[in-house]
Each structure stands twice: as C-alpha cells, then as structure tokens.
C-alpha cells in the first residue's frame, strides 16, 4: 500500500528532485559573506527547499542562511529528519553535465543524486504524502536541512546552538537497514621535543622526511632525504633488497651527494588502516637499520616501538574491542621530519563506545615524555551509539524488512555520518544492498526504483513513529 501511495507522486518527485539537482550547491569560500555563509550555491539550495515547503503548505524556519527546517506534524514530542543539500564538487570525467540531470528509463544522473539530494527529497515526500493523507499526527516533525555537511558541519553546529534538539531522529544519508553506532574519531599529533647534540659524526644524517597529507588516509607515498658520507652504493643496494623483501614499490636517486629514497604504499581510508600499506612507516622501518644521527634515530625508534605494523593501538597499549563496535584503530596519516625541528606523527584514532579515551591519552602522554615526545589533541568526536534493540531502531529496521524482504541487521561503522549530530539518531538509507555507491564520484546516479523504494520506507516509518507512535 505504501509503495502504491508513492506511485501517485513519482513524476512530482522527479521534477522536484531535478530542480534541486540543477543548483550547483558546492561550498565556495571566496564567494561567502553573511548572507551566503558557505557561498551562493548552498544558500540557493536551502531556499529551494523552503519554496517547496511553502508551495505544499508547510512552515519553514531559517537559521542564518546556513541551515534551517521544514515543520510538520503536531504534538509535544519532536522527531527529526536530518538532511543536507550541499554537494562535493563535480570533479572530472563525467559523461554528462553533473548539474543538468539526465533522466533515463531507470536512473537519474547528476551530482548529489545519492548524497544527499535524492534521499532529502525522498524524506521530504514521505512527510508531504502523509500530510496530504490528513493523518492524525502525534509528533511534531522537523526536516532539518544543512548546507555544509561535505566540509565542516558549520550548518549543524550553528543550528543546534539555538534550535531544539529532536528527541529522536534519522539521517537519510548512508545505508539501509540502519547504522546504529559510529566510533569515536580523534586526531592527535605526537611531536619530538628534545634534540640531541651530536658528539660523533654519524655515518648517515636524516635531512628531511615527508609522508601523507591527511589524518584520515593511509599515506601511499613517502620520501626521505639522507646525507650519506660513504658507502652510498651499499645503502642503495640494501634499499632495493628491502623493497623486494617487503613487496613494495619505490626508488632511490642521488642528488648532489644527498640520497633521496621514495616508497609507495597503498592509500585506503584511515578507518581501516590494516588493509592499506603505510609508505611512511615502511620507509622509517628501512631507515631504522642505518646508523643515523641521534635525533633522527630517536624519532625512528618511536615509530618502531609504538607505530610500525600496529593498526589496532596494540603497541601504544590502546588495544580495545567490543563485539558491537569492533576495535580501536590507529592510522598514522601524516609524518614529517626535518633536522632543524625534529619530527612529528599525525594520528587518527577511532574507538568504540566504552574505550576510556582521556585515560588512555594521559597514560600515553606520560610514557612518551621520558622519550622526548609531547602530544597535542586536535579533535575528539565521541562515539555515537543507539542500542540495537532500542524500540526506535527496531521499528526502522522492521519497516525496511517488511518492504524489502531483506533480513539484514543494523550495524556499526568506523566512519562518521551526519546522524551523530542528533542526540538519539541513526543513519537510515537511502542506499540499498545492491546500490552502486558513486557518492563523491563521477557519474553519480540514483535509480528510480531506489528513490521510490526509499520514499516508501520513509513513508511507513514516519507513519508508524509519528502517527501511530
Ligand atoms: Zn552526505
């Protein structure tokens, strides 16, 4: 019955989605001002949603042009649906204009179809259809719309500073059946503080070292500049041998007496570093066998002792596991060293609910102090978790199962979704098991089936929670 109800609206859904997809709602800081806090595109997309709301008889409320909401329902309890209308830049290589949607028999192709304009329109239509059915609402609904999800979440930061936090909610910005837990995500820098004065002339001097640019990626490239007094050929030979033993790509060149070593690894997302190859840590591992100057040796010893081949915090004494959320993971995303300033490791650590983050950091800080290292926490987002057998999660999953016949279980992830902005919220669709995930990639599309099926699932869920509930 729900799916039939959606059928009456299919053409309208596509038309309204197309209008939203045509807006190039990419953040543009160079065009930002008070009226367009992250640029004109995102603001235009937000206003577009207000226009739909006005046409359909809903109130809307704007919050500094960076976020806002569409209001529906009645009652004291507030239910939230958290969406975003900004998109990542189109990038190269599209077969069509990414901001001029192509509608085929089966698909709609444009930037934002999956992330997150398609799901936003699906959720909006679920509310609109119920409203036009004149249901007897028992809860208020806020469809909260952000315009900076793809960058810094300035939208939700601003919004929840002054606006009401829903008691419950979902974010249609990931996958079905539901993501009910997300690890804590922290970044910190480990900095070398002490420099050793060299009494003897070392055989080799580490002049500089560089690997990685982002905390949340495993670095696939590393480069070291080494001053070599003698036996240059031996070092090069050992390096070649090391590469082949470890099955790595790399090369060595000599540039006016300085040996430049380069290693290639495998970049993967920092939430799962064990499936990548950290080029930086391997290159340091090779250098650890050389008789280097003391400051460099101290820096590299640190990697050997705490970081190399340790993806789950085990060498740092931070190994922790829960059956619901998995392991602590540690990614060493940025490594740098120069002989004037010493070195630095940039770490991205993700942890399950229950891991004592502050305690672990304090203990580690004390331990490494004696070795001449200090430590600075960049950011720490706490884990986000709603019990799997919470009636709310169960209801969402049961509706999904009923409509799809798929018995999949809700799950937890190491990454972060928009749902973590809600006190009690989960990510809920709109990707299905078989959906091709082209979020942030070229030729992003949503199938009509996916769009309408998601609308139908949202329709029933919102009905059961906000009308029956
Ligand atoms: Zn998104």
Coordinates of C-alpha atoms and ligand atoms in Angstrom, one line a residue:
X1 CA 0.0 0.0 0.0
X2 CA 2.8 2.4 0.8
X3 CA 4.6 1.8 -2.4
X4 CA 1.3 2.4 -4.3
X5 CA 0.8 5.7 -2.5
X6 CA 4.3 6.8 -3.6
X7 CA 3.4 5.8 -7.2
X8 CA 0.9 8.6 -7.4
X9 CA 3.7 11.1 -6.7
X10 CA 6.5 9.7 -8.9
X11 CA 6.5 12.4 -11.6
X12 CA 6.4 15.2 -9.0
X13 CA 9.2 13.6 -7.0
X14 CA 11.4 13.5 -10.1
X15 CA 10.5 17.1 -11.1
X16 CA 11.3 18.5 -7.6
X17 CA 14.5 16.5 -7.4
X18 CA 15.6 17.8 -10.8
X19 CA 15.1 21.3 -9.6
X20 CA 17.3 20.7 -6.6
X21 CA 20.0 18.9 -8.6
X22 CA 20.3 21.8 -11.0
X23 CA 21.6 24.1 -8.3
X24 CA 25.4 23.9 -8.0
X25 CA 25.4 23.8 -4.3
X26 CA 29.2 23.5 -3.7
X27 CA 30.9 25.4 -0.9
X28 CA 32.8 28.4 -2.2
X29 CA 34.6 30.3 0.5
X30 CA 35.8 33.0 -1.9
X31 CA 32.1 33.9 -2.5
X32 CA 31.0 33.6 1.1
X33 CA 29.5 36.5 3.0
X34 CA 27.0 37.0 5.8
X35 CA 24.0 36.3 3.5
X36 CA 25.8 33.3 1.9
X37 CA 27.8 31.8 4.8
X38 CA 29.3 29.0 2.6
X39 CA 28.7 30.6 -0.8
X40 CA 25.7 31.2 -3.0
X41 CA 25.0 27.7 -4.2
X42 CA 24.3 26.1 -0.8
X43 CA 22.1 29.0 0.1
X44 CA 20.1 28.7 -3.1
X45 CA 19.5 25.0 -2.5
X46 CA 18.3 25.7 1.0
X47 CA 15.9 28.4 -0.3
X48 CA 14.7 25.9 -2.9
X49 CA 13.6 23.6 -0.1
X50 CA 11.8 26.4 1.6
X51 CA 10.0 27.1 -1.6
X52 CA 8.8 23.5 -1.9
X53 CA 7.6 23.8 1.7
X54 CA 5.7 27.0 1.1
X55 CA 4.0 25.5 -2.0
X56 CA 2.9 22.5 0.0
X57 CA 1.7 24.4 3.0
X58 CA 4.4 23.8 5.5
X59 CA 6.1 26.4 7.7
X60 CA 9.8 26.7 7.5
X61 CA 12.4 28.4 9.7
X62 CA 15.7 29.7 8.6
X63 CA 18.8 29.8 10.8
X64 CA 21.4 32.3 9.5
X65 CA 21.0 31.0 5.9
X66 CA 23.3 28.1 6.7
X67 CA 20.7 25.6 7.9
X68 CA 17.0 25.6 8.5
X69 CA 14.0 23.4 8.9
X70 CA 10.6 22.5 7.4
X71 CA 8.0 21.9 10.1
X72 CA 5.2 19.4 10.1
X73 CA 3.1 17.3 12.4
X74 CA 1.6 18.1 15.8
X75 CA 2.3 17.1 19.4
X76 CA 4.8 17.7 22.2
X77 CA 7.5 15.2 21.1
X78 CA 9.8 16.2 18.3
X79 CA 11.0 13.9 15.6
X80 CA 13.9 15.0 13.4
X81 CA 15.0 14.1 9.9
X82 CA 18.4 15.4 9.2
X83 CA 19.4 16.0 5.5
X84 CA 21.9 18.1 3.6
X85 CA 21.6 19.9 0.2
X86 CA 25.3 20.8 -0.3
X87 CA 27.4 18.6 -2.6
X88 CA 31.0 17.9 -3.2
X89 CA 32.5 19.5 -6.4
X90 CA 31.7 17.6 -9.6
X91 CA 35.3 16.6 -10.4
X92 CA 36.4 15.4 -13.9
X93 CA 35.3 12.8 -16.3
X94 CA 31.5 12.9 -16.3
X95 CA 29.6 11.6 -19.3
X96 CA 27.0 14.3 -18.9
X97 CA 26.7 17.8 -17.2
X98 CA 26.7 17.0 -13.5
X99 CA 24.4 19.9 -12.8
X100 CA 22.0 19.2 -15.6
X101 CA 20.3 16.0 -14.5
X102 CA 19.8 13.2 -17.1
X103 CA 16.7 11.1 -16.5
X104 CA 16.7 7.8 -18.3
X105 CA 14.1 5.0 -18.0
X106 CA 15.8 3.7 -15.0
X107 CA 18.1 6.3 -13.5
X108 CA 18.6 9.9 -12.6
X109 CA 22.2 11.0 -13.2
X110 CA 23.7 14.2 -11.6
X111 CA 25.9 15.3 -8.7
X112 CA 24.0 14.8 -5.4
X113 CA 21.5 12.2 -6.6
X114 CA 22.7 9.8 -3.8
X115 CA 24.5 12.3 -1.5
X116 CA 22.2 13.7 -0.4
X117 CA 19.6 15.4 -2.6
X118 CA 17.8 12.2 -3.7
X119 CA 17.3 11.0 -0.1
X120 CA 16.4 14.5 1.0
X121 CA 13.6 14.7 -1.5
X122 CA 12.5 11.1 -0.6
X123 CA 12.2 12.0 3.1
X124 CA 10.5 15.3 2.2
X125 CA 7.9 13.5 0.1
X126 CA 7.3 10.9 2.8
X127 CA 6.2 13.8 5.1
X128 CA 4.3 15.6 2.3
X129 CA 2.3 12.5 1.4
X130 CA 1.3 11.8 5.0
X131 CA 0.3 15.4 5.4
X132 CA -1.9 15.2 2.2
X133 CA -3.4 12.0 3.6
X134 CA -4.6 14.2 6.5
X135 CA -3.2 11.8 9.1
X136 CA -3.7 12.4 12.8
X137 CA -0.2 13.4 13.8
X138 CA 1.1 12.5 17.3
X139 CA 4.5 14.1 17.0
X140 CA 6.0 17.2 15.5
X141 CA 8.5 16.8 12.7
X142 CA 11.5 18.9 11.8
X143 CA 13.1 18.2 8.5
X144 CA 16.4 19.8 9.3
X145 CA 18.5 20.9 6.3
X146 CA 22.2 21.6 6.4
X147 CA 24.3 23.3 3.8
X148 CA 27.9 22.4 5.0
X149 CA 27.8 18.6 5.6
X150 CA 30.5 18.0 3.0
X151 CA 33.0 20.3 4.7
X152 CA 32.9 21.4 8.3
X153 CA 29.4 20.8 9.5
X154 CA 29.2 24.6 10.3
X155 CA 25.5 24.2 9.5
X156 CA 24.5 21.7 12.2
X157 CA 27.0 23.4 14.7
X158 CA 25.1 26.7 14.1
X159 CA 21.7 25.1 14.0
X160 CA 21.9 23.2 17.3
X161 CA 23.4 26.1 19.1
X162 CA 19.9 27.7 19.3
X163 CA 17.4 25.3 17.9
X164 CA 15.5 22.4 19.5
X165 CA 17.2 19.0 19.6
X166 CA 14.7 16.3 18.4
X167 CA 14.1 13.5 20.9
X168 CA 14.6 11.0 18.1
X169 CA 15.6 11.1 14.5
X170 CA 17.3 9.7 11.5
X171 CA 19.6 11.0 8.8
X172 CA 18.8 9.6 5.3
X173 CA 22.5 10.0 4.3
X174 CA 24.0 6.5 4.3
X175 CA 22.6 3.0 4.1
X176 CA 19.8 0.7 5.0
X177 CA 18.8 -1.1 7.1
X178 CA 20.4 1.3 9.7
X179 CA 23.7 2.4 11.2
X180 CA 23.2 2.5 14.9
X181 CA 26.7 3.1 16.1
X182 CA 29.8 5.1 15.0
X183 CA 33.2 5.0 16.6
X184 CA 34.7 8.0 18.3
X185 CA 37.1 9.8 16.0
X186 CA 40.1 11.7 17.3
X187 CA 43.2 13.1 15.9
X188 CA 46.4 14.0 17.7
X189 CA 50.0 15.0 16.9
X190 CA 53.0 13.4 18.6
X191 CA 55.9 15.9 18.5
X192 CA 59.5 15.4 19.2
X193 CA 60.7 17.9 21.8
X194 CA 64.3 17.0 22.5
X195 CA 67.1 17.4 20.1
X196 CA 70.4 15.5 20.7
X197 CA 73.7 17.2 20.2
X198 CA 75.9 15.1 18.1
X199 CA 79.3 14.3 19.7
X200 CA 80.4 11.9 17.0
X201 CA 79.9 12.4 13.3
X202 CA 77.1 10.0 12.3
X203 CA 77.5 7.9 9.1
X204 CA 74.1 9.0 7.9
X205 CA 72.1 12.0 8.6
X206 CA 68.3 12.3 8.1
X207 CA 67.9 15.7 6.5
X208 CA 64.1 15.5 5.9
X209 CA 61.2 13.1 5.8
X210 CA 57.7 13.6 4.5
X211 CA 54.7 11.3 4.1
X212 CA 51.0 11.8 3.9
X213 CA 48.7 14.9 4.0
X214 CA 45.5 13.8 5.7
X215 CA 45.0 12.2 9.0
X216 CA 42.1 10.0 7.8
X217 CA 44.0 8.4 4.9
X218 CA 46.8 5.8 4.9
X219 CA 49.7 7.6 3.1
X220 CA 50.7 6.0 -0.1
X221 CA 53.9 8.0 -0.6
X222 CA 56.9 8.7 1.5
X223 CA 60.2 10.5 0.8
X224 CA 63.4 10.7 2.8
X225 CA 66.5 12.9 2.1
X226 CA 69.5 11.3 3.7
X227 CA 73.0 12.7 3.8
X228 CA 75.5 9.9 3.2
X229 CA 79.2 10.1 3.8
X230 CA 80.3 6.9 2.3
X231 CA 79.1 3.5 1.1
X232 CA 76.3 5.1 -1.0
X233 CA 76.1 2.0 -3.2
X234 CA 75.6 -0.3 -0.2
X235 CA 72.7 1.7 1.1
X236 CA 71.1 1.8 -2.3
X237 CA 71.6 -2.0 -2.6
X238 CA 70.1 -2.6 0.8
X239 CA 67.1 -0.4 -0.1
X240 CA 66.4 -2.3 -3.3
X241 CA 66.6 -5.5 -1.3
X242 CA 64.3 -4.1 1.4
X243 CA 61.7 -3.1 -1.2
X244 CA 61.7 -6.6 -2.8
X245 CA 61.5 -8.4 0.6
X246 CA 58.6 -6.3 1.6
X247 CA 57.0 -6.4 -1.8
X248 CA 56.9 -2.6 -2.1
X249 CA 57.5 -0.1 -5.0
X250 CA 60.0 2.6 -4.6
X251 CA 63.1 4.2 -6.0
X252 CA 66.3 5.9 -5.0
X253 CA 68.1 8.8 -6.6
X254 CA 71.2 10.7 -5.7
X255 CA 71.1 14.5 -5.9
X256 CA 74.4 16.3 -5.2
X257 CA 75.5 13.9 -2.5
X258 CA 72.1 13.5 -0.9
X259 CA 70.3 10.2 -1.2
X260 CA 66.6 10.5 -1.9
X261 CA 64.5 7.5 -1.1
X262 CA 61.0 7.1 -2.1
X263 CA 58.4 4.4 -1.1
X264 CA 54.9 3.8 -2.5
X265 CA 52.3 2.2 -0.4
X266 CA 48.6 1.7 -0.7
X267 CA 46.1 4.5 0.3
X268 CA 42.9 3.5 2.0
X269 CA 40.5 5.3 4.3
X270 CA 42.0 5.8 7.8
X271 CA 39.1 4.0 9.4
X272 CA 40.6 0.7 8.3
X273 CA 44.4 1.1 8.2
X274 CA 45.2 -2.6 8.3
X275 CA 44.1 -3.1 4.7
X276 CA 46.4 -0.3 3.4
X277 CA 50.1 0.0 3.2
X278 CA 51.6 2.9 5.1
X279 CA 54.5 4.1 2.9
X280 CA 55.8 6.4 5.7
X281 CA 56.1 3.7 8.3
X282 CA 57.8 1.3 5.9
X283 CA 60.4 3.9 4.9
X284 CA 61.1 4.7 8.5
X285 CA 61.5 0.9 9.2
X286 CA 64.1 0.7 6.5
X287 CA 65.9 3.8 7.9
X288 CA 66.0 2.2 11.3
X289 CA 68.7 -0.1 10.2
X290 CA 71.1 2.7 9.3
X291 CA 73.4 4.3 11.8
X292 CA 71.7 7.7 11.7
X293 CA 72.2 10.9 13.7
X294 CA 70.8 10.6 17.2
X295 CA 67.8 12.9 16.8
X296 CA 66.6 11.0 13.7
X297 CA 67.3 7.7 15.4
X298 CA 65.2 8.7 18.4
X299 CA 62.4 9.7 16.1
X300 CA 62.5 6.5 14.1
X301 CA 62.8 4.4 17.3
X302 CA 59.5 5.9 18.3
X303 CA 57.8 4.5 15.2
X304 CA 59.4 1.1 15.7
X305 CA 58.3 1.0 19.3
X306 CA 54.7 2.3 19.0
X307 CA 53.5 2.6 15.4
X308 CA 55.0 0.3 12.8
X309 CA 52.8 -2.7 12.0
X310 CA 50.3 -1.8 14.7
X311 CA 46.9 -0.9 13.3
X312 CA 44.8 -1.5 16.4
X313 CA 46.6 0.5 19.0
X314 CA 48.4 -2.6 20.4
X315 CA 51.9 -1.1 20.5
X316 CA 50.6 2.1 22.2
X317 CA 48.8 0.0 24.8
X318 CA 45.4 1.0 23.5
X319 CA 44.1 -2.2 22.2
X320 CA 40.4 -2.4 22.9
X321 CA 37.5 -4.3 21.4
X322 CA 33.8 -4.6 21.8
X323 CA 31.6 -7.1 20.0
X324 CA 29.2 -4.4 18.9
X325 CA 31.6 -1.8 17.6
X326 CA 34.9 -3.7 16.9
X327 CA 38.4 -2.5 17.5
X328 CA 40.3 0.7 18.3
X329 CA 42.1 1.6 15.0
X330 CA 45.2 3.8 14.7
X331 CA 46.2 5.4 11.4
X332 CA 49.5 7.3 11.1
X333 CA 48.3 9.7 8.4
X334 CA 51.0 12.4 8.4
X335 CA 54.7 12.1 9.1
X336 CA 57.2 14.8 8.9
X337 CA 60.8 15.4 10.0
X338 CA 63.5 17.9 9.4
X339 CA 66.8 18.1 11.1
X340 CA 66.2 21.6 12.5
X341 CA 62.9 21.0 14.1
X342 CA 62.7 17.3 14.7
X343 CA 59.7 15.2 13.7
X344 CA 56.0 14.8 14.1
X345 CA 53.4 12.0 13.7
X346 CA 49.8 12.8 13.0
X347 CA 47.5 10.1 14.2
X348 CA 43.8 9.4 13.6
X349 CA 42.5 7.1 16.3
X350 CA 39.0 5.6 16.2
X351 CA 37.5 3.9 19.2
X352 CA 34.4 2.0 20.2
X353 CA 31.9 3.0 22.9
X354 CA 33.5 2.1 26.3
X355 CA 37.1 2.9 25.5
X356 CA 38.5 5.3 28.1
X357 CA 39.9 7.9 25.7
X358 CA 41.1 10.6 28.2
X359 CA 42.7 8.0 30.5
X360 CA 44.5 6.3 27.6
X361 CA 45.8 9.6 26.3
X362 CA 47.1 10.7 29.7
X363 CA 48.9 7.5 30.3
X364 CA 50.5 7.6 26.9
X365 CA 51.5 11.2 27.2
X366 CA 53.3 10.4 30.4
X367 CA 55.0 7.4 28.9
X368 CA 56.4 9.2 25.9
X369 CA 57.5 12.3 27.8
X370 CA 60.6 10.4 29.0
X371 CA 61.4 9.6 25.4
X372 CA 61.4 13.3 24.5
X373 CA 58.0 13.5 22.9
X374 CA 54.9 15.5 23.6
X375 CA 51.4 15.3 22.4
X376 CA 48.6 17.5 21.3
X377 CA 45.0 16.5 20.8
X378 CA 43.4 18.1 17.6
X379 CA 39.8 17.0 17.8
X380 CA 37.8 14.3 19.6
X381 CA 34.4 13.4 18.5
X382 CA 32.8 11.0 21.0
X383 CA 31.4 7.7 19.8
X384 CA 27.7 7.8 18.7
X385 CA 25.6 4.9 19.7
X386 CA 22.0 3.9 20.0
X387 CA 21.2 0.3 21.3
X388 CA 20.5 -2.1 18.5
X389 CA 17.4 -3.3 20.3
X390 CA 16.1 0.1 21.1
X391 CA 12.4 0.1 20.0
X392 CA 13.2 3.0 17.7
X393 CA 15.9 1.2 15.8
X394 CA 13.9 -2.0 15.8
X395 CA 11.0 -0.1 14.2
X396 CA 13.0 1.4 11.4
X397 CA 14.6 -2.0 10.7
X398 CA 11.3 -3.8 10.8
X399 CA 9.8 -1.5 8.2
X400 CA 12.8 -2.0 6.0
X401 CA 12.5 -5.7 6.3
X402 CA 8.8 -5.7 5.7
X403 CA 9.2 -3.7 2.5
X404 CA 12.3 -5.4 1.1
X405 CA 12.2 -8.9 2.4
X406 CA 15.8 -8.5 3.3
X407 CA 16.5 -9.6 6.9
X408 CA 19.8 -7.6 7.3
X409 CA 20.8 -6.4 10.8
X410 CA 21.6 -2.8 11.7
X411 CA 25.3 -2.3 12.1
X412 CA 28.0 0.0 13.3
X413 CA 30.9 1.7 11.4
X414 CA 34.3 3.3 12.0
X415 CA 33.4 6.4 10.0
X416 CA 31.1 9.3 10.8
X417 CA 27.7 10.0 9.4
X418 CA 25.5 13.1 9.7
X419 CA 23.4 11.2 12.3
X420 CA 25.9 11.8 15.0
X421 CA 24.6 15.4 15.2
X422 CA 21.5 14.1 16.8
X423 CA 21.4 13.1 20.5
X424 CA 19.5 10.0 19.6
X425 CA 19.7 9.3 15.9
X426 CA 20.7 6.7 13.4
X427 CA 21.6 6.8 9.7
X428 CA 18.8 5.2 7.7
X429 CA 19.2 4.7 3.9
X430 CA 18.9 5.6 1.2
X431 CA 21.5 3.1 -0.2
X432 CA 20.3 -0.5 -0.5
X433 CA 22.3 -3.6 -0.6
X434 CA 22.7 -3.6 -4.4
X435 CA 23.0 0.1 -4.9
X436 CA 26.2 1.2 -6.7
X437 CA 27.9 3.6 -4.4
X438 CA 29.1 6.5 -6.5
X439 CA 28.9 9.1 -3.8
X440 CA 31.6 11.8 -4.4
X441 CA 32.5 10.2 -7.7
X442 CA 31.8 10.9 -11.4
X443 CA 28.5 9.8 -13.0
X444 CA 26.8 9.7 -9.6
X445 CA 23.2 8.4 -10.1
X446 CA 20.2 7.1 -8.2
X447 CA 17.9 4.5 -9.7
X448 CA 14.2 5.5 -9.8
X449 CA 13.5 2.2 -8.0
X450 CA 15.9 3.2 -5.2
X451 CA 14.4 6.7 -4.9
X452 CA 10.8 5.5 -4.8
X453 CA 11.5 2.4 -2.6
X454 CA 13.3 4.7 -0.1
X455 CA 10.4 7.2 -0.2
X456 CA 8.0 4.3 0.6
X457 CA 10.2 3.0 3.5
X458 CA 10.4 6.5 5.0
X459 CA 6.7 7.0 4.5
X460 CA 5.8 3.9 6.5
X461 CA 8.5 4.6 9.2
X462 CA 7.4 8.1 9.8
X463 CA 3.8 7.0 9.9
X464 CA 4.5 4.3 12.5
X465 CA 6.6 6.7 14.6
X466 CA 4.8 10.0 14.3
X467 CA 1.2 8.9 13.7
X468 CA 0.7 5.5 15.3
X469 CA 3.6 6.1 17.8
Ligands
LIG1 ZN1 26.0 13.1 2.7

